[in-house]
Amino acid sequence: MRDGGRQIIDIQIPGDFIGLRSLLLRTWDQGFTTLTDVELAKIGTEKIWDMFRVTPRLAVALLWVASCDQAVVVEHLVNIGKRDALARTAHFLLELGSRLSLVGHGEADSYACPLSQSILADALGVTAIHLNRVLRQLREAKLLVFKDGVITILDRKRLAEMAGFDSIYLDHQPPVRD
Amino acid sequence: MRDGGRQIIDIQIPGDFIGLRSLLLRTWDQGFTTLTDVELAKIGTEKIWDMFRVTPRLAVALLWVASCDQAVVVEHLVNIGKRDALARTAHFLLELGSRLSLVGHGEADSYACPLSQSILADALGVTAIHLNRVLRQLREAKLLVFKDGVITILDRKRLAEMAGFDSIYLDHQPPVRD
DNA sequence: CGACACCTTGAAACCCCTCAACGACTGTGG
DNA sequence: CCACAGTCGTTGAGGGGTTTCAAGGTGTCG
């Protein structure tokens, strides 16, 4: 944003389709940053058009991926709009764990999280300073620990209860022709 | 949400495609409410599959619509995450005016807005009480008036400046095969 | 007339931000 | 080797934005 601040929309993890949102749009004011080394497969707009003509089943799958993507963004919106910093942080870290474990990167209750506190703060719409205090609260309540780039969830049940976390919006099955 | 609160994701206006987000997803925890009388054209999942097979150009258009939709949601996320209540309200009402005028419903600087203050508050992630005070601020600053269901923008330039509003994310052209 | 939804206002409390400062660690150049 | 800058995490104090609690005003509808 103009004042130097930024809002992180979402965090992409291995296997995600990057940039699907902006594929068909000319104007776009968002960008990407890498947090780790990444392995990319690039696909041009040309290819998308061909795919839609030749393999409509793949095209449906693409729309499905866009829908899943949007479900995550929408939940993020609800998270920021209706939860305080504590529940918001808990919800975000629970979600990230679930998503990572779904693609086989660590367990949902203990995973590598290469985010600095200031990045996490930009994603959650709070100050880095306040996030630091929130993390301390979570640590002292023996709910969750974030140390040396590793998230460890100590009490998933209480955490999910407090955050109002329900992973239903992550468990989407690909569409199949009935 | 469980505690009775709700977060409004977005406001659909005439011409919008409703429910595209959930078309291909089985699990979905969001709902719709009508604010005015509406005229609906219903389209089943069956039809979507046929469309993808038979008219791939239409399928591309559908993905494009989903992208535009998501651009609005993303901007809403940024709005709630990074702006205070004053700028947030201004931004939201500027956007709504722009969208309505794009489809020929009123002018961008004066349009019918059938939202109660409590609905508006649920969309903006603030209390209805606080939104009331924010609207008073905007009124007393001679920036914007919301009275009897009509939004009147008095000083668009200052308002856009304050809100950091740039309509670029609304001005999307449909994709065409090069 | 009462019931109800909506808008409005005040006072106190709370959450979160801003400002300021410090320690630990890393990489860099003298 | 050490001084230095830079990023990151941490903590305290003060202030401001927002919520909560409480109350009252308006209009509509049965």
Short mmCIF file of C-alpha atoms (C1' of nucleotides) in Angstrom, two decimals:
data_model
loop_
_atom_site.label_atom_id
_atom_site.label_comp_id
_atom_site.label_asym_id
_atom_site.label_seq_id
_atom_site.Cartn_x
_atom_site.Cartn_y
_atom_site.Cartn_z
CA MET A 1 0.00 0.00 0.00
CA ARG A 2 1.02 3.64 -0.42
CA ASP A 3 2.05 4.09 3.18
CA GLY A 4 4.46 1.18 2.94
CA GLY A 5 2.23 -1.32 4.68
CA ARG A 6 1.11 -4.48 2.99
CA GLN A 7 -1.62 -7.07 3.35
CA ILE A 8 -0.68 -10.64 2.61
CA ILE A 9 -3.54 -12.35 0.80
CA ASP A 10 -2.50 -15.94 1.28
CA ILE A 11 0.41 -18.27 1.65
CA GLN A 12 0.98 -20.75 -1.16
CA ILE A 13 2.39 -24.14 -0.38
CA PRO A 14 3.89 -26.90 -2.52
CA GLY A 15 1.43 -28.14 -5.12
CA ASP A 16 -0.53 -24.91 -5.27
CA PHE A 17 -1.40 -23.22 -8.53
CA ILE A 18 0.19 -19.77 -8.35
CA GLY A 19 -1.34 -16.77 -10.07
CA LEU A 20 -4.55 -18.37 -11.21
CA ARG A 21 -6.39 -15.32 -9.92
CA SER A 22 -4.64 -12.99 -12.32
CA LEU A 23 -4.29 -15.30 -15.31
CA LEU A 24 -7.17 -13.79 -17.25
CA LEU A 25 -7.04 -10.28 -15.83
CA ARG A 26 -5.05 -7.50 -17.45
CA THR A 27 -4.85 -5.23 -14.46
CA TRP A 28 -3.56 -6.53 -11.19
CA ASP A 29 -1.91 -4.79 -8.32
CA GLN A 30 -0.64 -7.73 -6.36
CA GLY A 31 2.69 -9.45 -6.28
CA PHE A 32 4.51 -12.55 -5.10
CA THR A 33 7.40 -13.09 -2.78
CA THR A 34 9.22 -16.34 -2.15
CA LEU A 35 9.94 -17.46 1.37
CA THR A 36 11.87 -20.58 0.48
CA ASP A 37 13.47 -22.00 -2.62
CA VAL A 38 10.71 -22.95 -5.00
CA GLU A 39 10.29 -25.25 -7.94
CA LEU A 40 8.09 -23.78 -10.64
CA ALA A 41 6.29 -25.11 -13.67
CA LYS A 42 5.21 -22.26 -15.88
CA ILE A 43 2.07 -22.34 -17.96
CA GLY A 44 1.14 -19.65 -20.48
CA THR A 45 -2.28 -18.23 -21.28
CA GLU A 46 -1.98 -19.88 -24.70
CA LYS A 47 -1.90 -23.30 -23.09
CA ILE A 48 -4.96 -22.49 -21.00
CA TRP A 49 -7.00 -21.67 -24.08
CA ASP A 50 -5.92 -24.88 -25.77
CA MET A 51 -6.77 -26.85 -22.68
CA PHE A 52 -10.25 -25.43 -22.58
CA ARG A 53 -10.83 -26.51 -26.17
CA VAL A 54 -9.19 -29.90 -26.08
CA THR A 55 -9.64 -31.26 -22.57
CA PRO A 56 -12.74 -29.73 -21.00
CA ARG A 57 -12.40 -32.04 -18.00
CA LEU A 58 -9.13 -30.32 -17.15
CA ALA A 59 -10.82 -26.96 -17.58
CA VAL A 60 -13.45 -27.92 -15.03
CA ALA A 61 -10.65 -28.96 -12.71
CA LEU A 62 -9.08 -25.55 -13.15
CA LEU A 63 -12.30 -23.81 -12.16
CA TRP A 64 -12.44 -26.15 -9.19
CA VAL A 65 -8.93 -25.16 -8.14
CA ALA A 66 -9.93 -21.50 -8.40
CA SER A 67 -12.91 -22.24 -6.17
CA CYS A 68 -10.78 -23.93 -3.52
CA ASP A 69 -8.39 -21.04 -3.66
CA GLN A 70 -11.21 -18.63 -3.12
CA ALA A 71 -12.56 -20.64 -0.19
CA VAL A 72 -9.25 -20.06 1.57
CA VAL A 73 -9.29 -16.33 0.83
CA VAL A 74 -12.88 -16.04 2.03
CA GLU A 75 -12.05 -17.80 5.28
CA HIS A 76 -9.12 -15.45 5.66
CA LEU A 77 -11.51 -12.52 5.22
CA VAL A 78 -13.84 -13.86 7.90
CA ASN A 79 -10.86 -14.47 10.12
CA ILE A 80 -9.66 -10.88 9.94
CA GLY A 81 -13.11 -9.38 10.01
CA LYS A 82 -14.63 -11.20 12.95
CA ARG A 83 -11.96 -12.57 15.25
CA ASP A 84 -9.60 -10.84 17.64
CA ALA A 85 -5.85 -11.17 17.27
CA LEU A 86 -5.60 -14.24 19.49
CA ALA A 87 -8.25 -16.32 17.74
CA ARG A 88 -7.08 -14.99 14.40
CA THR A 89 -3.53 -16.15 14.93
CA ALA A 90 -4.64 -19.53 16.21
CA HIS A 91 -6.96 -20.00 13.25
CA PHE A 92 -4.31 -19.06 10.72
CA LEU A 93 -1.72 -21.42 12.14
CA LEU A 94 -4.20 -24.27 12.42
CA GLU A 95 -5.16 -23.78 8.80
CA LEU A 96 -1.57 -23.67 7.62
CA GLY A 97 -0.83 -26.90 9.47
CA SER A 98 -3.82 -28.63 7.97
CA ARG A 99 -2.97 -27.52 4.46
CA LEU A 100 0.65 -28.58 4.78
CA SER A 101 -0.21 -31.99 6.15
CA LEU A 102 -2.73 -32.52 3.35
CA VAL A 103 0.12 -32.39 0.83
CA GLY A 104 2.52 -34.34 2.99
CA HIS A 105 4.69 -31.58 4.38
CA GLY A 106 4.93 -32.23 8.09
CA GLU A 107 2.23 -33.11 10.51
CA ALA A 108 -0.68 -30.83 11.28
CA ASP A 109 0.49 -30.49 14.89
CA SER A 110 4.13 -29.77 14.19
CA TYR A 111 5.45 -28.24 11.02
CA ALA A 112 8.18 -26.02 9.64
CA CYS A 113 6.94 -22.48 9.22
CA PRO A 114 9.48 -20.25 7.46
CA LEU A 115 7.62 -17.04 8.31
CA SER A 116 9.08 -14.23 10.35
CA GLN A 117 6.84 -12.62 12.92
CA SER A 118 6.53 -9.49 10.81
CA ILE A 119 5.38 -11.50 7.79
CA LEU A 120 2.87 -13.35 9.90
CA ALA A 121 1.69 -10.00 11.24
CA ASP A 122 1.18 -8.65 7.72
CA ALA A 123 -0.89 -11.71 6.89
CA LEU A 124 -3.03 -11.32 9.99
CA GLY A 125 -3.54 -7.58 9.79
CA VAL A 126 -1.88 -6.78 13.11
CA THR A 127 1.37 -5.16 14.15
CA ALA A 128 4.46 -7.31 14.46
CA ILE A 129 4.79 -6.08 18.02
CA HIS A 130 1.30 -7.12 18.94
CA LEU A 131 1.69 -10.46 17.22
CA ASN A 132 4.72 -11.05 19.39
CA ARG A 133 2.58 -10.56 22.49
CA VAL A 134 -0.13 -12.81 21.08
CA LEU A 135 2.40 -15.56 20.45
CA ARG A 136 3.58 -15.20 24.03
CA GLN A 137 0.00 -15.57 25.25
CA LEU A 138 -0.43 -18.73 23.21
CA ARG A 139 2.86 -20.05 24.54
CA GLU A 140 2.06 -19.26 28.16
CA ALA A 141 -1.38 -20.83 27.81
CA LYS A 142 0.37 -23.97 26.60
CA LEU A 143 -1.64 -23.96 23.40
CA LEU A 144 1.00 -23.43 20.73
CA VAL A 145 4.70 -22.71 20.43
CA PHE A 146 6.46 -20.97 17.55
CA LYS A 147 10.20 -21.28 17.95
CA ASP A 148 13.09 -21.49 15.50
CA GLY A 149 10.77 -21.61 12.51
CA VAL A 150 8.75 -24.52 13.83
CA ILE A 151 5.12 -24.44 14.88
CA THR A 152 4.20 -26.93 17.56
CA ILE A 153 0.57 -27.27 18.49
CA LEU A 154 0.29 -28.39 22.09
CA ASP A 155 -3.46 -28.49 22.59
CA ARG A 156 -5.27 -28.75 19.30
CA LYS A 157 -8.67 -29.18 20.82
CA ARG A 158 -8.65 -26.07 22.99
CA LEU A 159 -6.97 -24.10 20.21
CA ALA A 160 -9.59 -25.05 17.63
CA GLU A 161 -12.32 -24.31 20.14
CA MET A 162 -10.93 -20.86 20.84
CA ALA A 163 -10.33 -20.05 17.17
CA GLY A 164 -13.62 -21.41 15.91
CA PHE A 165 -11.60 -23.50 13.50
CA ASP A 166 -13.43 -26.04 11.37
CA SER A 167 -11.42 -27.52 8.54
CA ILE A 168 -14.49 -28.23 6.43
CA TYR A 169 -13.56 -25.51 3.96
CA LEU A 170 -10.27 -27.26 3.22
CA ASP A 171 -11.61 -30.75 2.57
CA HIS A 172 -12.79 -30.35 -0.98
CA GLN A 173 -13.01 -33.29 -3.32
CA PRO A 174 -12.43 -32.81 -7.03
CA PRO A 175 -15.61 -32.76 -9.06
CA VAL A 176 -16.59 -35.84 -11.00
CA ARG A 177 -19.15 -36.20 -13.71
CA ASP A 178 -22.14 -38.00 -12.18
CA MET B 1 -20.51 -17.64 13.23
CA ARG B 2 -21.17 -19.60 16.40
CA ASP B 3 -21.48 -16.54 18.61
CA GLY B 4 -24.21 -15.12 16.40
CA GLY B 5 -22.00 -12.68 14.57
CA ARG B 6 -21.53 -12.80 10.85
CA GLN B 7 -19.10 -11.59 8.25
CA ILE B 8 -20.54 -10.45 4.96
CA ILE B 9 -18.24 -11.56 2.15
CA ASP B 10 -19.54 -9.37 -0.61
CA ILE B 11 -22.57 -7.63 -1.98
CA GLN B 12 -23.88 -8.89 -5.29
CA ILE B 13 -25.51 -6.46 -7.68
CA PRO B 14 -27.66 -6.89 -10.79
CA GLY B 15 -25.85 -8.86 -13.46
CA ASP B 16 -23.62 -10.72 -11.04
CA PHE B 17 -23.16 -14.47 -11.15
CA ILE B 18 -24.30 -15.74 -7.76
CA GLY B 19 -22.79 -18.81 -6.15
CA LEU B 20 -20.03 -19.43 -8.66
CA ARG B 21 -17.68 -19.92 -5.72
CA SER B 22 -19.59 -22.93 -4.44
CA LEU B 23 -20.68 -24.43 -7.74
CA LEU B 24 -18.06 -27.16 -7.79
CA LEU B 25 -17.56 -27.55 -4.06
CA ARG B 26 -19.49 -30.02 -1.98
CA THR B 27 -18.92 -28.46 1.39
CA TRP B 28 -19.72 -24.83 1.89
CA ASP B 29 -20.62 -22.94 4.99
CA GLN B 30 -21.82 -19.70 3.52
CA GLY B 31 -25.26 -18.45 2.65
CA PHE B 32 -27.16 -15.78 0.79
CA THR B 33 -29.64 -13.17 1.87
CA THR B 34 -31.66 -10.91 -0.39
CA LEU B 35 -31.84 -7.22 0.33
CA THR B 36 -34.25 -6.34 -2.46
CA ASP B 37 -36.52 -8.23 -4.80
CA VAL B 38 -34.34 -10.17 -7.17
CA GLU B 39 -34.70 -11.74 -10.58
CA LEU B 40 -32.85 -15.04 -10.86
CA ALA B 41 -31.80 -17.28 -13.70
CA LYS B 42 -30.83 -20.67 -12.37
CA ILE B 43 -28.16 -22.82 -13.90
CA GLY B 44 -27.39 -26.37 -12.85
CA THR B 45 -24.06 -28.10 -12.55
CA GLU B 46 -25.15 -30.33 -15.45
CA LYS B 47 -25.29 -27.31 -17.73
CA ILE B 48 -21.86 -26.20 -16.65
CA TRP B 49 -20.33 -29.51 -17.64
CA ASP B 50 -22.04 -29.38 -21.03
CA MET B 51 -20.85 -25.85 -21.54
CA PHE B 52 -17.27 -26.81 -20.88
CA ARG B 53 -17.49 -29.53 -23.51
CA VAL B 54 -19.44 -27.67 -26.16
CA THR B 55 -18.50 -24.02 -25.88
CA PRO B 56 -15.03 -23.68 -24.39
CA ARG B 57 -15.06 -19.93 -25.02
CA LEU B 58 -17.92 -19.64 -22.56
CA ALA B 59 -15.98 -21.74 -20.09
CA VAL B 60 -13.06 -19.34 -20.29
CA ALA B 61 -15.50 -16.51 -19.69
CA LEU B 62 -16.73 -18.29 -16.59
CA LEU B 63 -13.22 -18.58 -15.20
CA TRP B 64 -12.81 -14.90 -15.98
CA VAL B 65 -15.94 -14.06 -14.03
CA ALA B 66 -14.62 -16.09 -11.10
CA SER B 67 -11.37 -14.11 -11.29
CA CYS B 68 -13.18 -10.76 -11.24
CA ASP B 69 -15.23 -11.96 -8.32
CA GLN B 70 -12.10 -12.90 -6.47
CA ALA B 71 -10.49 -9.54 -7.18
CA VAL B 72 -13.35 -7.90 -5.30
CA VAL B 73 -13.03 -10.29 -2.37
CA VAL B 74 -9.29 -9.76 -2.21
CA GLU B 75 -9.70 -6.00 -2.18
CA HIS B 76 -12.25 -6.44 0.60
CA LEU B 77 -9.69 -8.45 2.54
CA VAL B 78 -7.07 -5.73 2.13
CA ASN B 79 -9.65 -3.15 3.11
CA ILE B 80 -10.47 -4.86 6.40
CA GLY B 81 -6.91 -5.88 7.14
CA LYS B 82 -5.11 -2.62 6.58
CA ARG B 83 -7.44 0.34 6.90
CA ASP B 84 -9.14 1.90 9.90
CA ALA B 85 -12.91 2.13 10.10
CA LEU B 86 -13.10 5.53 8.45
CA ALA B 87 -11.06 4.70 5.37
CA ARG B 88 -12.65 1.27 5.25
CA THR B 89 -16.16 2.64 5.09
CA ALA B 90 -15.21 5.23 2.50
CA HIS B 91 -13.51 2.59 0.36
CA PHE B 92 -16.44 0.22 0.54
CA LEU B 93 -18.98 2.84 -0.46
CA LEU B 94 -16.81 4.16 -3.26
CA GLU B 95 -16.46 0.64 -4.62
CA LEU B 96 -20.17 -0.06 -4.40
CA GLY B 97 -20.94 3.14 -6.28
CA SER B 98 -18.45 2.31 -9.01
CA ARG B 99 -19.79 -1.19 -9.43
CA LEU B 100 -23.39 -0.03 -9.57
CA SER B 101 -22.70 2.67 -12.11
CA LEU B 102 -20.76 0.18 -14.27
CA VAL B 103 -23.99 -1.79 -14.76
CA GLY B 104 -26.17 1.29 -15.09
CA HIS B 105 -27.74 1.45 -11.65
CA GLY B 106 -27.41 5.04 -10.53
CA GLU B 107 -24.41 7.29 -10.73
CA ALA B 108 -21.18 6.57 -8.89
CA ASP B 109 -21.65 9.72 -6.79
CA SER B 110 -25.27 9.16 -5.81
CA TYR B 111 -26.94 5.80 -5.64
CA ALA B 112 -29.63 3.85 -3.83
CA CYS B 113 -28.08 1.69 -1.13
CA PRO B 114 -30.63 -0.62 0.51
CA LEU B 115 -28.32 -1.58 3.36
CA SER B 116 -29.08 -0.94 7.00
CA GLN B 117 -26.25 0.32 9.16
CA SER B 118 -25.99 -3.02 10.91
CA ILE B 119 -25.62 -4.86 7.60
CA LEU B 120 -22.99 -2.41 6.48
CA ALA B 121 -21.24 -2.92 9.79
CA ASP B 122 -21.21 -6.70 9.32
CA ALA B 123 -19.66 -6.22 5.90
CA LEU B 124 -16.98 -3.90 7.24
CA GLY B 125 -16.10 -5.87 10.34
CA VAL B 126 -17.05 -3.16 12.82
CA THR B 127 -19.84 -2.65 15.30
CA ALA B 128 -23.05 -1.05 14.10
CA ILE B 129 -22.61 1.53 16.84
CA HIS B 130 -19.16 2.48 15.68
CA LEU B 131 -20.23 2.55 12.05
CA ASN B 132 -22.87 5.05 13.05
CA ARG B 133 -20.18 7.32 14.48
CA VAL B 134 -18.03 6.86 11.40
CA LEU B 135 -20.91 7.86 9.14
CA ARG B 136 -21.40 10.95 11.25
CA GLN B 137 -17.73 11.81 10.86
CA LEU B 138 -18.01 11.45 7.09
CA ARG B 139 -21.13 13.59 7.11
CA GLU B 140 -19.64 16.33 9.26
CA ALA B 141 -16.49 16.37 7.12
CA LYS B 142 -18.77 16.95 4.12
CA LEU B 143 -17.35 13.92 2.36
CA LEU B 144 -20.33 11.61 2.10
CA VAL B 145 -23.94 11.42 3.25
CA PHE B 146 -25.97 8.26 3.81
CA LYS B 147 -29.60 9.16 4.40
CA ASP B 148 -32.88 7.41 3.63
CA GLY B 149 -31.16 4.59 1.78
CA VAL B 150 -29.27 6.89 -0.55
CA ILE B 151 -25.53 7.39 -0.66
CA THR B 152 -24.42 10.81 -1.82
CA ILE B 153 -20.73 11.40 -2.33
CA LEU B 154 -19.96 15.05 -1.78
CA ASP B 155 -16.21 15.13 -2.31
CA ARG B 156 -15.04 12.17 -4.30
CA LYS B 157 -11.49 13.36 -4.64
CA ARG B 158 -10.80 13.81 -0.94
CA LEU B 159 -12.70 10.63 -0.15
CA ALA B 160 -10.69 8.52 -2.59
CA GLU B 161 -7.50 10.08 -1.30
CA MET B 162 -8.38 9.24 2.28
CA ALA B 163 -9.52 5.71 1.46
CA GLY B 164 -6.68 4.88 -0.87
CA PHE B 165 -9.29 3.95 -3.43
CA ASP B 166 -8.17 3.05 -6.92
CA SER B 167 -10.79 1.46 -9.13
CA ILE B 168 -8.23 -0.40 -11.22
CA TYR B 169 -9.29 -3.72 -9.77
CA LEU B 170 -12.83 -3.22 -11.06
CA ASP B 171 -12.00 -2.32 -14.64
CA HIS B 172 -11.45 -5.76 -16.09
CA GLN B 173 -11.95 -6.48 -19.75
CA PRO B 174 -13.16 -9.90 -20.87
CA PRO B 175 -10.41 -12.07 -22.27
CA VAL B 176 -10.15 -12.47 -26.02
CA ARG B 177 -8.19 -14.97 -27.99
CA ASP B 178 -5.21 -13.15 -29.45
"C1'" DC C 1 -51.58 1.33 21.71
"C1'" DG C 2 -47.55 -2.04 21.93
"C1'" DA C 3 -43.97 -4.46 19.41
"C1'" DC C 4 -40.28 -4.05 16.54
"C1'" DA C 5 -36.43 -2.53 13.62
"C1'" DC C 6 -33.46 1.10 12.96
"C1'" DC C 7 -30.78 5.11 14.14
"C1'" DT C 8 -28.42 7.87 17.69
"C1'" DT C 9 -25.65 9.24 21.73
"C1'" DG C 10 -22.73 8.93 26.19
"C1'" DA C 11 -19.42 6.76 29.35
"C1'" DA C 12 -16.26 3.33 30.58
"C1'" DA C 13 -13.39 -0.48 29.42
"C1'" DC C 14 -10.56 -2.96 26.36
"C1'" DC C 15 -7.84 -4.20 22.43
"C1'" DC C 16 -4.37 -2.83 19.64
"C1'" DC C 17 -1.09 0.65 17.87
"C1'" DT C 18 2.73 3.86 18.25
"C1'" DC C 19 6.97 5.18 20.10
"C1'" DA C 20 11.09 3.81 22.24
"C1'" DA C 21 14.56 0.82 23.65
"C1'" DC C 22 17.37 -3.46 24.15
"C1'" DG C 23 19.57 -8.22 23.22
"C1'" DA C 24 20.74 -12.00 20.01
"C1'" DC C 25 22.29 -13.28 15.79
"C1'" DT C 26 24.30 -12.85 10.81
"C1'" DG C 27 26.92 -11.25 7.33
"C1'" DT C 28 30.22 -7.68 5.75
"C1'" DG C 29 34.17 -4.96 5.25
"C1'" DG C 30 38.17 -2.88 7.37
"C1'" DC D 1 40.02 -10.25 14.25
"C1'" DC D 2 36.75 -6.79 15.34
"C1'" DA D 3 33.51 -2.98 14.40
"C1'" DC D 4 29.50 -2.28 12.02
"C1'" DA D 5 24.98 -2.49 9.96
"C1'" DG D 6 20.90 -5.11 9.46
"C1'" DT D 7 17.17 -8.32 10.54
"C1'" DC D 8 14.60 -10.47 14.01
"C1'" DG D 9 12.62 -11.15 18.46
"C1'" DT D 10 11.30 -9.03 22.90
"C1'" DT D 11 9.46 -5.81 26.39
"C1'" DG D 12 7.47 -1.33 28.57
"C1'" DA D 13 4.66 2.85 28.63
"C1'" DG D 14 1.28 5.74 26.74
"C1'" DG D 15 -2.40 6.88 23.64
"C1'" DG D 16 -6.04 6.16 20.36
"C1'" DG D 17 -9.42 3.50 17.94
"C1'" DT D 18 -13.19 0.29 18.83
"C1'" DT D 19 -16.19 -2.26 21.65
"C1'" DT D 20 -19.39 -2.94 25.28
"C1'" DC D 21 -23.11 -1.48 28.13
"C1'" DA D 22 -26.91 1.42 28.65
"C1'" DA D 23 -30.41 4.41 27.23
"C1'" DG D 24 -33.46 7.02 24.36
"C1'" DG D 25 -35.58 8.64 19.78
"C1'" DT D 26 -37.79 7.76 15.48
"C1'" DG D 27 -40.73 5.36 12.24
"C1'" DT D 28 -43.63 1.42 10.71
"C1'" DC D 29 -46.93 -2.19 11.31
"C1'" DG D 30 -50.47 -5.00 13.40
#
